[in-house]
Coordinates of C-alpha atoms in Angstrom, one line a residue:
M12 CA -4.4 63.5 35.0
P13 CA -5.1 61.7 38.3
R14 CA -8.3 60.0 39.1
V15 CA -10.0 61.1 42.1
L16 CA -12.8 59.4 43.5
I17 CA -14.5 61.5 46.6
I18 CA -17.0 59.6 49.0
G19 CA -19.1 62.1 50.5
S20 CA -21.4 65.2 50.2
L21 CA -20.2 67.9 47.8
E22 CA -22.3 70.5 49.5
A23 CA -20.0 71.3 52.4
E24 CA -15.9 71.5 52.5
L25 CA -15.2 68.6 50.7
G26 CA -16.9 70.1 47.7
Q27 CA -14.7 73.0 48.6
A28 CA -11.5 70.8 48.4
A29 CA -13.1 68.6 45.3
R30 CA -13.4 72.1 43.2
I31 CA -9.9 72.8 44.0
A32 CA -8.5 69.1 42.9
Q33 CA -10.3 69.9 40.0
A34 CA -9.0 72.9 38.9
R35 CA -5.7 71.7 39.3
G36 CA -6.3 68.8 36.5
A37 CA -7.7 66.1 38.5
K38 CA -10.2 63.9 36.9
L39 CA -13.3 63.4 39.4
A40 CA -16.1 61.4 40.4
Q41 CA -18.5 61.4 43.1
A42 CA -20.0 58.7 45.5
G43 CA -22.4 59.1 48.4
G44 CA -21.6 56.0 50.3
I45 CA -18.9 53.6 50.8
S46 CA -20.5 50.7 48.9
A47 CA -21.1 53.5 45.6
G48 CA -17.1 54.0 46.2
I49 CA -16.6 50.3 45.6
A50 CA -18.6 50.1 43.0
H51 CA -17.1 52.9 41.4
A52 CA -13.5 51.9 41.8
R53 CA -14.3 48.1 40.6
A54 CA -15.9 49.2 37.4
Q55 CA -13.9 52.3 36.7
G56 CA -10.8 52.5 38.8
C57 CA -9.4 55.4 40.3
D58 CA -5.8 56.8 41.9
L59 CA -6.8 58.6 45.0
V60 CA -9.5 58.3 47.2
L61 CA -10.8 61.1 49.4
C62 CA -13.3 59.9 51.7
D63 CA -15.2 61.9 54.4
V64 CA -14.5 60.8 57.9
L65 CA -18.3 60.5 58.8
H66 CA -18.2 57.2 56.7
D67 CA -16.8 53.9 57.7
V68 CA -12.8 54.5 56.3
A69 CA -11.9 51.3 58.0
W70 CA -14.3 48.9 56.1
L71 CA -13.5 51.2 52.6
V72 CA -9.5 50.4 52.9
Q73 CA -10.3 46.5 54.0
S74 CA -12.8 46.3 50.9
L75 CA -10.6 47.5 48.5
E76 CA -7.6 45.1 49.8
N77 CA -10.2 42.6 49.4
E78 CA -11.0 43.2 45.7
R79 CA -7.0 43.7 45.0
I80 CA -7.8 47.7 44.2
H81 CA -4.7 49.5 44.9
C82 CA -5.1 53.3 45.7
P83 CA -4.4 55.4 48.6
V84 CA -7.2 56.6 50.9
V85 CA -7.1 60.1 52.3
A86 CA -9.6 60.7 55.2
C87 CA -11.0 64.1 55.0
G88 CA -12.5 66.2 58.3
R89 CA -12.7 68.9 60.7
P90 CA -9.2 69.5 62.5
T91 CA -11.3 69.6 65.7
D92 CA -12.6 66.0 65.2
A93 CA -8.9 64.2 66.4
A94 CA -10.2 61.3 67.6
A95 CA -11.8 60.5 63.7
A96 CA -8.6 61.3 62.5
V97 CA -7.1 59.0 64.7
R98 CA -9.3 56.2 64.0
A99 CA -8.9 56.7 60.0
I100 CA -5.2 56.5 60.4
Q101 CA -5.4 53.6 62.1
A102 CA -7.7 52.2 59.8
G103 CA -5.3 52.3 57.1
A104 CA -6.0 55.9 56.0
K105 CA -2.4 56.9 54.2
E106 CA -3.1 60.7 55.3
F107 CA -5.7 62.9 57.2
L108 CA -6.9 66.4 55.2
P109 CA -8.4 68.9 57.2
L110 CA -11.3 70.8 56.3
P111 CA -11.5 73.3 54.8
S112 CA -8.7 72.3 52.7
D113 CA -5.5 74.6 52.0
P114 CA -5.3 74.5 48.0
D115 CA -1.3 73.6 48.8
L116 CA -1.8 70.2 50.3
I117 CA -4.9 69.6 47.6
V118 CA -1.9 70.2 45.2
A119 CA 0.9 68.1 47.0
L120 CA -1.8 65.0 47.0
L121 CA -2.4 65.1 43.7
Q122 CA 1.7 65.8 42.4
A123 CA 2.3 62.8 44.8
V124 CA -0.1 60.6 43.0
A125 CA 0.9 61.6 39.4
E126 CA 4.4 61.6 40.2
D127 CA 5.0 59.2 42.8
G128 CA 9.0 60.4 42.6
N129 CA 9.3 58.0 39.7
A130 CA 10.8 60.4 37.3
P131 CA 14.2 58.8 36.3
V132 CA 17.6 60.2 37.7
F133 CA 20.5 59.8 35.3
R134 CA 23.7 61.2 34.4
D135 CA 25.4 58.7 32.4
P136 CA 25.7 58.5 28.8
A137 CA 24.1 54.7 28.2
M138 CA 21.1 55.9 30.4
A139 CA 20.9 59.2 28.6
A140 CA 21.0 57.1 25.0
I141 CA 18.1 54.9 26.4
L142 CA 15.6 57.8 27.4
A143 CA 16.5 59.7 24.2
R144 CA 15.5 56.3 22.2
A145 CA 12.1 56.1 24.7
E146 CA 11.3 59.6 24.1
T147 CA 11.3 59.0 20.3
V148 CA 9.0 55.9 20.3
A149 CA 6.8 57.5 23.3
R150 CA 4.7 59.4 20.5
A151 CA 3.6 56.3 18.4
E152 CA 1.1 53.2 19.2
A153 CA 3.5 50.4 19.0
S154 CA 4.3 47.9 21.9
V155 CA 7.5 47.9 23.7
L156 CA 9.3 45.1 25.4
I157 CA 11.4 46.6 28.3
T158 CA 14.2 44.5 29.5
G159 CA 16.8 44.2 31.8
E160 CA 17.8 42.8 35.7
S161 CA 15.9 43.0 38.4
G162 CA 15.7 46.5 40.4
T163 CA 17.1 48.5 37.1
G164 CA 13.7 50.6 37.0
K165 CA 11.4 48.5 34.0
E166 CA 8.7 50.5 36.1
V167 CA 9.6 54.0 36.0
L168 CA 10.9 53.7 32.1
A169 CA 7.6 52.4 31.4
R170 CA 6.0 55.7 32.9
H171 CA 8.3 58.3 31.4
I172 CA 6.9 56.8 28.0
H173 CA 3.5 56.6 29.2
A174 CA 4.1 60.8 30.2
H175 CA 5.6 61.6 26.8
S176 CA 3.0 60.0 24.5
R177 CA -0.4 61.2 23.3
R178 CA -1.6 59.1 26.3
A179 CA -0.6 60.8 29.2
N180 CA -3.7 62.3 30.1
G181 CA -5.2 58.6 30.1
P182 CA -4.7 56.2 32.8
F183 CA -1.4 54.2 33.3
V184 CA -2.1 50.8 34.8
A185 CA 0.5 48.4 36.0
L186 CA 0.1 44.4 36.5
N187 CA 2.5 42.1 38.2
C188 CA 2.0 39.1 36.1
A189 CA 4.3 37.0 38.6
A190 CA 2.2 38.2 41.5
L191 CA -1.1 36.2 41.1
P192 CA -2.1 32.9 40.2
E193 CA -3.5 31.9 36.5
T194 CA -6.6 31.6 37.9
L195 CA -6.9 35.4 39.4
L196 CA -4.2 36.9 36.8
E197 CA -7.5 36.0 33.8
S198 CA -10.1 37.7 36.0
E199 CA -7.6 40.8 36.7
L200 CA -6.8 41.0 33.1
F201 CA -10.2 40.7 31.3
G202 CA -12.6 41.3 34.4
H203 CA -16.0 38.9 35.0
E204 CA -19.1 39.5 35.1
K205 CA -21.5 39.1 38.0
G206 CA -22.1 35.3 39.0
A207 CA -19.2 34.1 36.3
F208 CA -17.9 32.2 39.7
S209 CA -18.6 32.0 43.5
G210 CA -17.5 35.0 44.8
A211 CA -18.2 37.2 41.7
V212 CA -20.8 39.4 43.3
A213 CA -20.9 42.0 41.0
A214 CA -19.4 42.7 37.4
R215 CA -15.7 43.9 37.5
R216 CA -13.7 45.7 34.7
G217 CA -10.2 44.0 34.3
K218 CA -6.8 46.0 33.7
F219 CA -7.2 46.2 29.9
E220 CA -10.8 48.3 30.4
Q221 CA -9.4 50.2 33.2
A222 CA -6.4 51.9 31.2
E223 CA -9.0 52.8 28.2
G224 CA -7.3 55.4 26.8
G225 CA -4.3 54.8 28.5
T226 CA -1.0 52.8 28.6
L227 CA -1.1 49.1 30.5
L228 CA 2.1 47.9 31.6
L229 CA 2.5 44.0 31.9
D230 CA 5.2 43.5 34.5
E231 CA 7.0 40.4 34.1
I232 CA 5.3 38.8 31.5
G233 CA 7.8 36.1 31.4
E234 CA 6.2 34.6 34.1
M235 CA 2.9 34.5 32.6
D236 CA 1.2 30.7 32.1
I237 CA 1.7 30.0 28.0
R238 CA -2.6 29.1 28.1
L239 CA -2.7 32.8 28.9
Q240 CA -0.3 34.4 26.5
A241 CA -2.7 32.8 23.5
K242 CA -5.4 35.2 25.2
I243 CA -3.2 38.2 25.3
L244 CA -2.4 37.8 21.7
R245 CA -5.7 38.1 20.6
V246 CA -6.3 41.1 22.5
L247 CA -3.4 42.7 20.8
Q248 CA -4.5 41.5 17.3
E249 CA -8.3 42.0 17.3
R250 CA -8.5 45.1 20.5
E251 CA -11.0 43.4 22.5
V252 CA -11.5 41.5 25.6
D253 CA -13.5 38.7 26.5
R254 CA -15.1 39.0 30.3
L255 CA -15.2 35.5 32.4
G256 CA -18.7 34.8 32.1
G257 CA -19.7 37.4 29.3
T258 CA -21.7 36.8 26.3
A259 CA -20.1 39.7 24.1
P260 CA -16.4 40.9 23.8
V261 CA -15.4 44.4 24.7
K262 CA -13.5 46.6 22.7
V263 CA -10.3 48.4 24.1
D264 CA -8.2 51.0 23.3
V265 CA -5.3 50.9 25.0
R266 CA -1.5 50.7 24.5
I267 CA 0.5 47.7 25.2
L268 CA 4.0 48.1 27.3
A269 CA 6.0 44.9 28.4
A270 CA 8.8 44.3 31.0
T271 CA 10.9 41.4 31.8
N272 CA 13.8 40.1 33.8
R273 CA 14.1 37.3 31.2
D274 CA 15.5 36.1 28.2
L275 CA 12.6 35.9 26.1
A276 CA 13.9 34.5 23.1
A277 CA 15.4 31.7 25.3
E278 CA 12.3 31.3 26.7
V279 CA 10.9 30.7 23.0
R280 CA 13.5 28.1 22.5
A281 CA 12.7 26.3 25.8
G282 CA 8.8 26.3 24.8
R283 CA 7.7 28.5 27.9
F284 CA 6.6 31.5 25.8
R285 CA 5.1 31.9 22.3
E286 CA 7.1 33.1 19.7
D287 CA 4.1 35.0 17.9
L288 CA 3.4 36.9 21.1
L289 CA 7.3 37.9 21.4
F290 CA 7.2 39.3 17.6
R291 CA 3.5 41.4 18.8
L292 CA 5.2 42.8 21.9
R293 CA 9.0 43.6 20.7
V294 CA 8.0 46.0 18.1
V295 CA 10.4 47.9 20.1
A296 CA 12.5 46.6 22.4
L297 CA 14.7 48.7 25.2
R298 CA 17.2 47.5 27.3
I299 CA 18.3 49.2 30.6
P300 CA 21.4 48.8 31.3
P301 CA 22.3 47.5 35.1
L302 CA 23.6 49.9 37.5
R303 CA 27.4 48.4 37.2
E304 CA 27.7 49.4 33.7
R305 CA 26.2 53.0 34.3
P306 CA 28.5 54.0 37.3
A307 CA 28.4 58.1 36.3
D308 CA 24.3 57.4 37.4
I309 CA 24.9 56.0 40.9
L310 CA 26.1 59.3 43.0
P311 CA 23.1 61.0 41.5
I312 CA 20.4 58.6 42.4
A313 CA 22.1 58.0 46.1
E314 CA 21.6 62.0 46.3
H315 CA 18.0 61.4 45.1
Y316 CA 17.0 58.8 47.7
A317 CA 19.1 60.8 50.5
A318 CA 16.8 63.8 49.8
R319 CA 13.7 62.0 49.8
Y320 CA 14.2 59.9 52.8
A321 CA 15.7 62.6 54.9
E322 CA 12.4 64.6 54.2
A323 CA 9.9 61.6 54.8
N324 CA 11.7 61.2 58.0
G325 CA 12.0 64.7 58.8
F326 CA 15.8 65.1 58.8
E327 CA 18.1 67.7 57.4
R328 CA 19.6 67.0 54.1
R329 CA 22.7 65.9 54.2
A330 CA 25.2 65.5 51.8
F331 CA 27.8 62.2 51.2
S332 CA 31.3 62.4 52.3
A333 CA 34.3 61.6 50.2
E334 CA 34.8 58.1 51.6
A335 CA 30.9 57.6 51.5
K336 CA 30.9 58.0 47.6
A337 CA 34.1 56.1 46.9
M338 CA 32.4 53.3 48.8
L339 CA 29.3 53.5 46.6
L340 CA 31.2 53.8 43.5
R341 CA 33.2 50.5 44.4
H342 CA 30.2 48.4 44.9
P343 CA 29.0 46.2 42.0
W344 CA 25.2 46.4 43.0
P345 CA 24.0 43.2 42.4
G346 CA 20.5 44.4 43.3
N347 CA 20.8 47.6 40.9
V348 CA 18.8 50.8 41.7
R349 CA 16.5 48.8 44.5
E350 CA 19.6 47.7 46.3
L351 CA 20.8 51.4 46.3
E352 CA 18.0 52.7 47.5
N353 CA 17.8 50.5 50.4
A354 CA 21.5 50.9 51.4
V355 CA 20.6 54.9 51.0
H356 CA 17.6 55.1 53.1
R357 CA 19.7 52.9 55.7
A358 CA 22.1 55.2 55.6
V359 CA 20.0 58.1 56.2
L360 CA 19.0 56.5 59.1
L361 CA 22.0 55.6 60.9
A362 CA 24.5 58.4 59.8
G363 CA 25.0 61.0 62.6
G364 CA 26.4 64.7 62.0
D365 CA 26.2 66.7 59.2
R366 CA 27.4 64.4 56.6
I367 CA 26.5 60.9 55.8
E368 CA 29.9 58.9 56.5
A369 CA 31.0 55.5 55.0
E370 CA 30.2 53.8 58.5
A371 CA 26.7 54.4 58.0
I372 CA 26.5 52.6 54.7
E373 CA 25.9 48.9 55.2
L374 CA 26.5 47.2 52.0
D375 CA 26.2 43.0 51.7
P376 CA 29.5 41.4 50.5
P377 CA 29.0 40.9 46.8
E378 CA 29.0 37.1 45.9
A379 CA 31.6 35.8 44.0
P380 CA 31.5 35.8 40.0
R381 CA 29.7 32.3 38.9
G382 CA 30.1 31.1 35.3
Q383 CA 27.2 30.0 32.6
D384 CA 27.7 26.0 35.0
G385 CA 27.1 28.1 38.1
V386 CA 30.4 26.8 39.5
V387 CA 31.9 29.7 41.3
A388 CA 35.1 31.3 39.3
G389 CA 38.2 31.9 40.6
P390 CA 39.8 34.7 42.6
A391 CA 39.4 37.9 40.7
A392 CA 42.7 39.9 39.4
G393 CA 44.2 41.5 41.9
S394 CA 42.9 40.0 44.6
A395 CA 45.4 39.2 47.8
M396 CA 46.4 35.5 47.1
R397 CA 48.2 32.9 49.5
P398 CA 51.2 31.5 47.7
L399 CA 50.9 27.4 48.3
V400 CA 53.4 25.8 50.1
G401 CA 54.5 22.2 50.7
A402 CA 52.0 21.2 53.2
D403 CA 49.4 21.7 50.8
F404 CA 50.5 18.8 48.8
P405 CA 51.3 16.2 51.1
S406 CA 53.5 13.3 50.4
P407 CA 51.7 10.4 48.5
A408 CA 52.5 6.9 49.3
V409 CA 55.1 6.1 46.8
A410 CA 56.4 2.1 46.7
P411 CA 59.7 2.6 47.9
T412 CA 62.6 1.5 45.5
A413 CA 65.2 -1.4 46.1
A414 CA 68.2 0.1 48.2
P415 CA 71.5 -1.3 48.2
H416 CA 72.5 -4.1 50.7
G417 CA 73.1 -2.4 54.1
A418 CA 71.7 1.0 53.0
A419 CA 68.7 2.5 54.2
A420 CA 65.9 2.3 52.1
P421 CA 64.6 6.1 50.3
A422 CA 61.7 7.4 51.9
P423 CA 58.7 7.7 49.9
G424 CA 58.1 11.2 48.3
F425 CA 60.3 13.3 46.2
A426 CA 63.5 11.7 44.3
P427 CA 66.7 12.8 46.1
G428 CA 67.7 16.0 46.3
A429 CA 64.3 17.1 44.6
E430 CA 62.9 18.8 47.6
D431 CA 66.3 21.1 47.6
E432 CA 65.6 21.8 44.1
L433 CA 61.9 22.8 44.4
A434 CA 63.0 24.7 47.4
A435 CA 65.6 27.0 45.6
A436 CA 63.2 27.6 42.6
W437 CA 60.4 28.4 44.7
P438 CA 61.5 29.9 48.2
G439 CA 57.6 29.7 49.3
L440 CA 57.7 26.0 49.5
A441 CA 60.9 26.1 51.9
T442 CA 58.5 26.3 54.9
G443 CA 56.1 24.3 53.9
V444 CA 57.3 20.7 52.3
S445 CA 58.4 18.1 54.3
T446 CA 58.3 14.5 53.5
G447 CA 59.8 11.3 54.4
A448 CA 62.9 12.3 52.8
H449 CA 63.8 13.5 56.2
G450 CA 62.8 10.9 58.1
G451 CA 59.5 13.2 59.4
A452 CA 56.2 12.5 59.1
P453 CA 54.4 14.2 56.4
R454 CA 52.9 17.8 58.1
G455 CA 49.3 18.3 58.1
N456 CA 47.2 20.1 55.4
P457 CA 46.0 23.2 57.0
H458 CA 43.3 23.2 54.5
G459 CA 42.2 19.4 54.8
G460 CA 43.2 18.6 51.0
S461 CA 45.0 16.5 49.2
I462 CA 46.0 15.4 45.9
G463 CA 43.2 13.4 45.4
S464 CA 41.0 16.6 46.6
P465 CA 38.2 16.9 44.0
A466 CA 38.9 20.3 41.6
G467 CA 37.5 23.2 43.3
S468 CA 38.1 21.7 47.0
P469 CA 39.9 23.5 49.9
G470 CA 43.6 22.7 49.2
A471 CA 43.3 20.9 45.9
L472 CA 45.8 20.8 43.0
P473 CA 45.1 23.2 40.2
A474 CA 44.6 21.8 36.5
G475 CA 48.0 20.6 35.1
N476 CA 50.3 21.2 38.2
L477 CA 51.2 23.5 40.9
F478 CA 51.9 26.5 38.6
G479 CA 48.8 25.9 36.4
S480 CA 50.7 24.0 33.4
S481 CA 54.6 22.9 33.0
A482 CA 54.5 26.1 30.5
H483 CA 54.7 28.3 33.6
A484 CA 56.7 26.0 35.8
P485 CA 60.8 27.3 36.4
A486 CA 63.1 25.0 34.9
A487 CA 64.1 23.8 37.8
V488 CA 61.2 22.5 39.3
A489 CA 59.4 21.5 36.3
A490 CA 61.4 18.1 35.9
P491 CA 61.0 17.1 39.4
F492 CA 57.9 18.2 39.7
A493 CA 56.5 15.6 36.8
A494 CA 58.7 12.9 38.4
Y495 CA 56.6 13.4 41.8
A496 CA 53.1 14.0 39.8
A497 CA 54.2 10.3 38.0
A498 CA 54.6 8.7 41.0
S499 CA 51.7 9.8 42.8
P500 CA 48.7 7.1 43.0
F501 CA 46.2 9.8 42.9
T502 CA 46.4 11.1 39.3
A503 CA 44.0 9.6 37.9
Y504 CA 41.0 10.8 40.4
A505 CA 37.4 10.1 39.4
P506 CA 35.1 12.0 41.2
P507 CA 32.5 10.3 43.3
A508 CA 29.1 9.5 41.4
P509 CA 26.3 12.6 42.6
P510 CA 23.6 11.5 45.0
A511 CA 20.7 10.5 43.4
A512 CA 18.2 13.2 43.3
P513 CA 15.1 13.0 45.5
A514 CA 11.8 11.3 44.2
S515 CA 9.6 13.8 42.3
G516 CA 6.8 14.0 40.7
V517 CA 4.7 11.1 40.1
A518 CA 7.2 8.6 42.1
A519 CA 6.9 11.2 45.0
L520 CA 3.4 9.7 45.6
V521 CA 4.4 5.6 45.4
G522 CA 3.4 4.3 48.9
R523 CA 0.5 6.5 49.6
R524 CA -3.4 5.6 48.9
M525 CA -5.5 6.9 46.2
E526 CA -7.9 8.3 48.3
D527 CA -5.4 10.6 50.3
V528 CA -3.7 11.6 47.0
E529 CA -7.0 12.5 45.8
R530 CA -8.1 14.8 48.7
A531 CA -4.9 16.2 48.7
L532 CA -5.2 17.4 45.1
I533 CA -8.6 18.6 45.6
L534 CA -7.9 20.6 48.5
E535 CA -4.8 22.2 47.3
T536 CA -6.6 23.2 43.9
L537 CA -9.2 24.6 45.9
G538 CA -7.0 26.7 48.1
H539 CA -5.3 27.6 45.2
C540 CA -8.5 29.2 43.7
L541 CA -9.2 31.0 46.8
G542 CA -12.0 28.8 47.9
N543 CA -13.7 29.2 44.8
R544 CA -15.5 25.8 44.2
T545 CA -17.0 26.5 40.3
R546 CA -13.1 27.3 39.5
A547 CA -11.5 24.6 41.0
A548 CA -14.2 22.3 39.7
E549 CA -13.3 23.1 36.2
I550 CA -9.3 23.3 36.9
L551 CA -10.0 19.2 38.3
G552 CA -12.4 18.3 35.4
I553 CA -15.3 17.1 37.6
S554 CA -18.5 18.6 38.3
I555 CA -19.5 21.2 41.0
R556 CA -21.5 18.5 42.5
T557 CA -19.2 15.8 43.0
L558 CA -16.6 18.7 44.1
R559 CA -19.3 19.5 46.9
N560 CA -20.4 16.0 48.0
K561 CA -15.9 15.2 48.4
L562 CA -15.7 18.3 50.3
H563 CA -18.6 17.2 52.6
E564 CA -17.0 14.1 52.8
Y565 CA -13.3 15.9 54.0
R566 CA -15.3 17.9 56.3
A567 CA -17.2 15.4 58.0
A568 CA -13.5 13.5 58.8
G569 CA -12.2 16.6 60.2
A570 CA -10.6 18.1 57.6
E571 CA -10.2 21.6 57.0
V572 CA -11.7 22.7 54.2
P573 CA -10.8 26.6 52.6
A574 CA -13.6 28.9 52.9
V575 CA -14.5 31.2 50.0
A576 CA -12.5 34.5 50.1
G577 CA -14.0 36.8 52.5
Q578 CA -16.7 34.2 53.6
V579 CA -16.7 33.1 57.5
P580 CA -15.2 29.3 57.5
F581 CA -17.4 26.4 58.0
A582 CA -15.8 25.6 61.1
A583 CA -16.8 29.1 62.9
L584 CA -20.0 28.7 62.4
G585 CA -20.5 25.6 65.0

């Protein structure tokens, strides 16, 4: 049930639109002006704002943005007032709703808010099993932890659980814990009272209170600071929140869903996540497989986005050609559904003709697979490989052996006849081996490598010998190659020591004056707090009076001091 806020009088055509929305299941609230509407959105939250163009739509949009209240604004007015409609759209309104309104337009707006195109699209049995399990636990009140790689659709699954729960008629509130710094995240979650800190001009309900009777999704929970995790744990245990600056706890009735792309068990072992909070969140665990593990979902999802973006851009719906489908199925999709959506959106815009051809699909080349140590692995099986040639292995400087009197000393390199045996056993070497045995200088290595190159560098020998190990070398090659390797002065290669890491932490401060370090720390903390003096003083462990004196000194010295969010900078007042 979407929450719709009406800003304006309900006596005229806007009231008719409100009654249509209410008849279609919307939960309505009304405010007479912008200030009252912002106060309601701050305290109660909303999913859609219908604002009469007679009010200052630009101020409304800017105020909602400043207070981090995310909901679309639709301007409403008579179609004859074209100038007001243009101003509203330029100010940031998502749509213009002509009055008197068509009931179908109202229904379309409500459906867009309620669904937002987030219904799961799937065909693969692996995803079908996940959704079946999600629907099973949706009717319960237990917390659910959703894990999966970035872009797999964790929020989509969370909304699916909410839609199938007994709280479906309540609000669904999502908060990305990685998008806000710790100081702002605490206020966003728990709310604050008027005057709790500088800039708190009015009381504000946090996300827990806004989700009352519904579901709260804590996205990227693994990014949350461990000190804030303790407060989340208390809310889960006591079902009450403490607003910043509040005098008494506030009871909340909300179901918690959490999502992360991290391994929280590993984070617990590393000391970055509380084990007791993990137990509270992981009553039920759902892992969304990456797109490469559910290939049957690739084409249905691609067709879904192709239809959506064709409609959004005013194009005819077009199907993918057979070559385009094969191209989509071959790609590993490291960015999962999010990468697929972007690729399809781009293809819809670039495609010509009545079908989307492979030429319109622009994909990033897949990265080479990496091991756990971060080293790029070797070529995949079946990939094209160039056979190693003798030029890849320049002749080492081997001390010449004593020659009979009157005979020419043998040139450094392979033992006499070894090169011929190598060429016979592996014809690929015949065009590349050139050593001093023929009286010529060794040919240059086109890859710049040598026997002494570090492993993994271009032109380096593989481990063992040029066949990987003596067990795989032809008999005619093993003996001469062993003699060659034994004679090489580079076989005991030791890699150079890694360069010293740059100074960090306290070491990076050596050489700076104490007052410069203090000033940098104070100004950086103040900027982190968006100019909030009270909060910055708490973090720094100094009094607000001391902080103000320091800022006065810095400002007098010409330093730029961050202003409180929403206020005019001090320098602009002069």
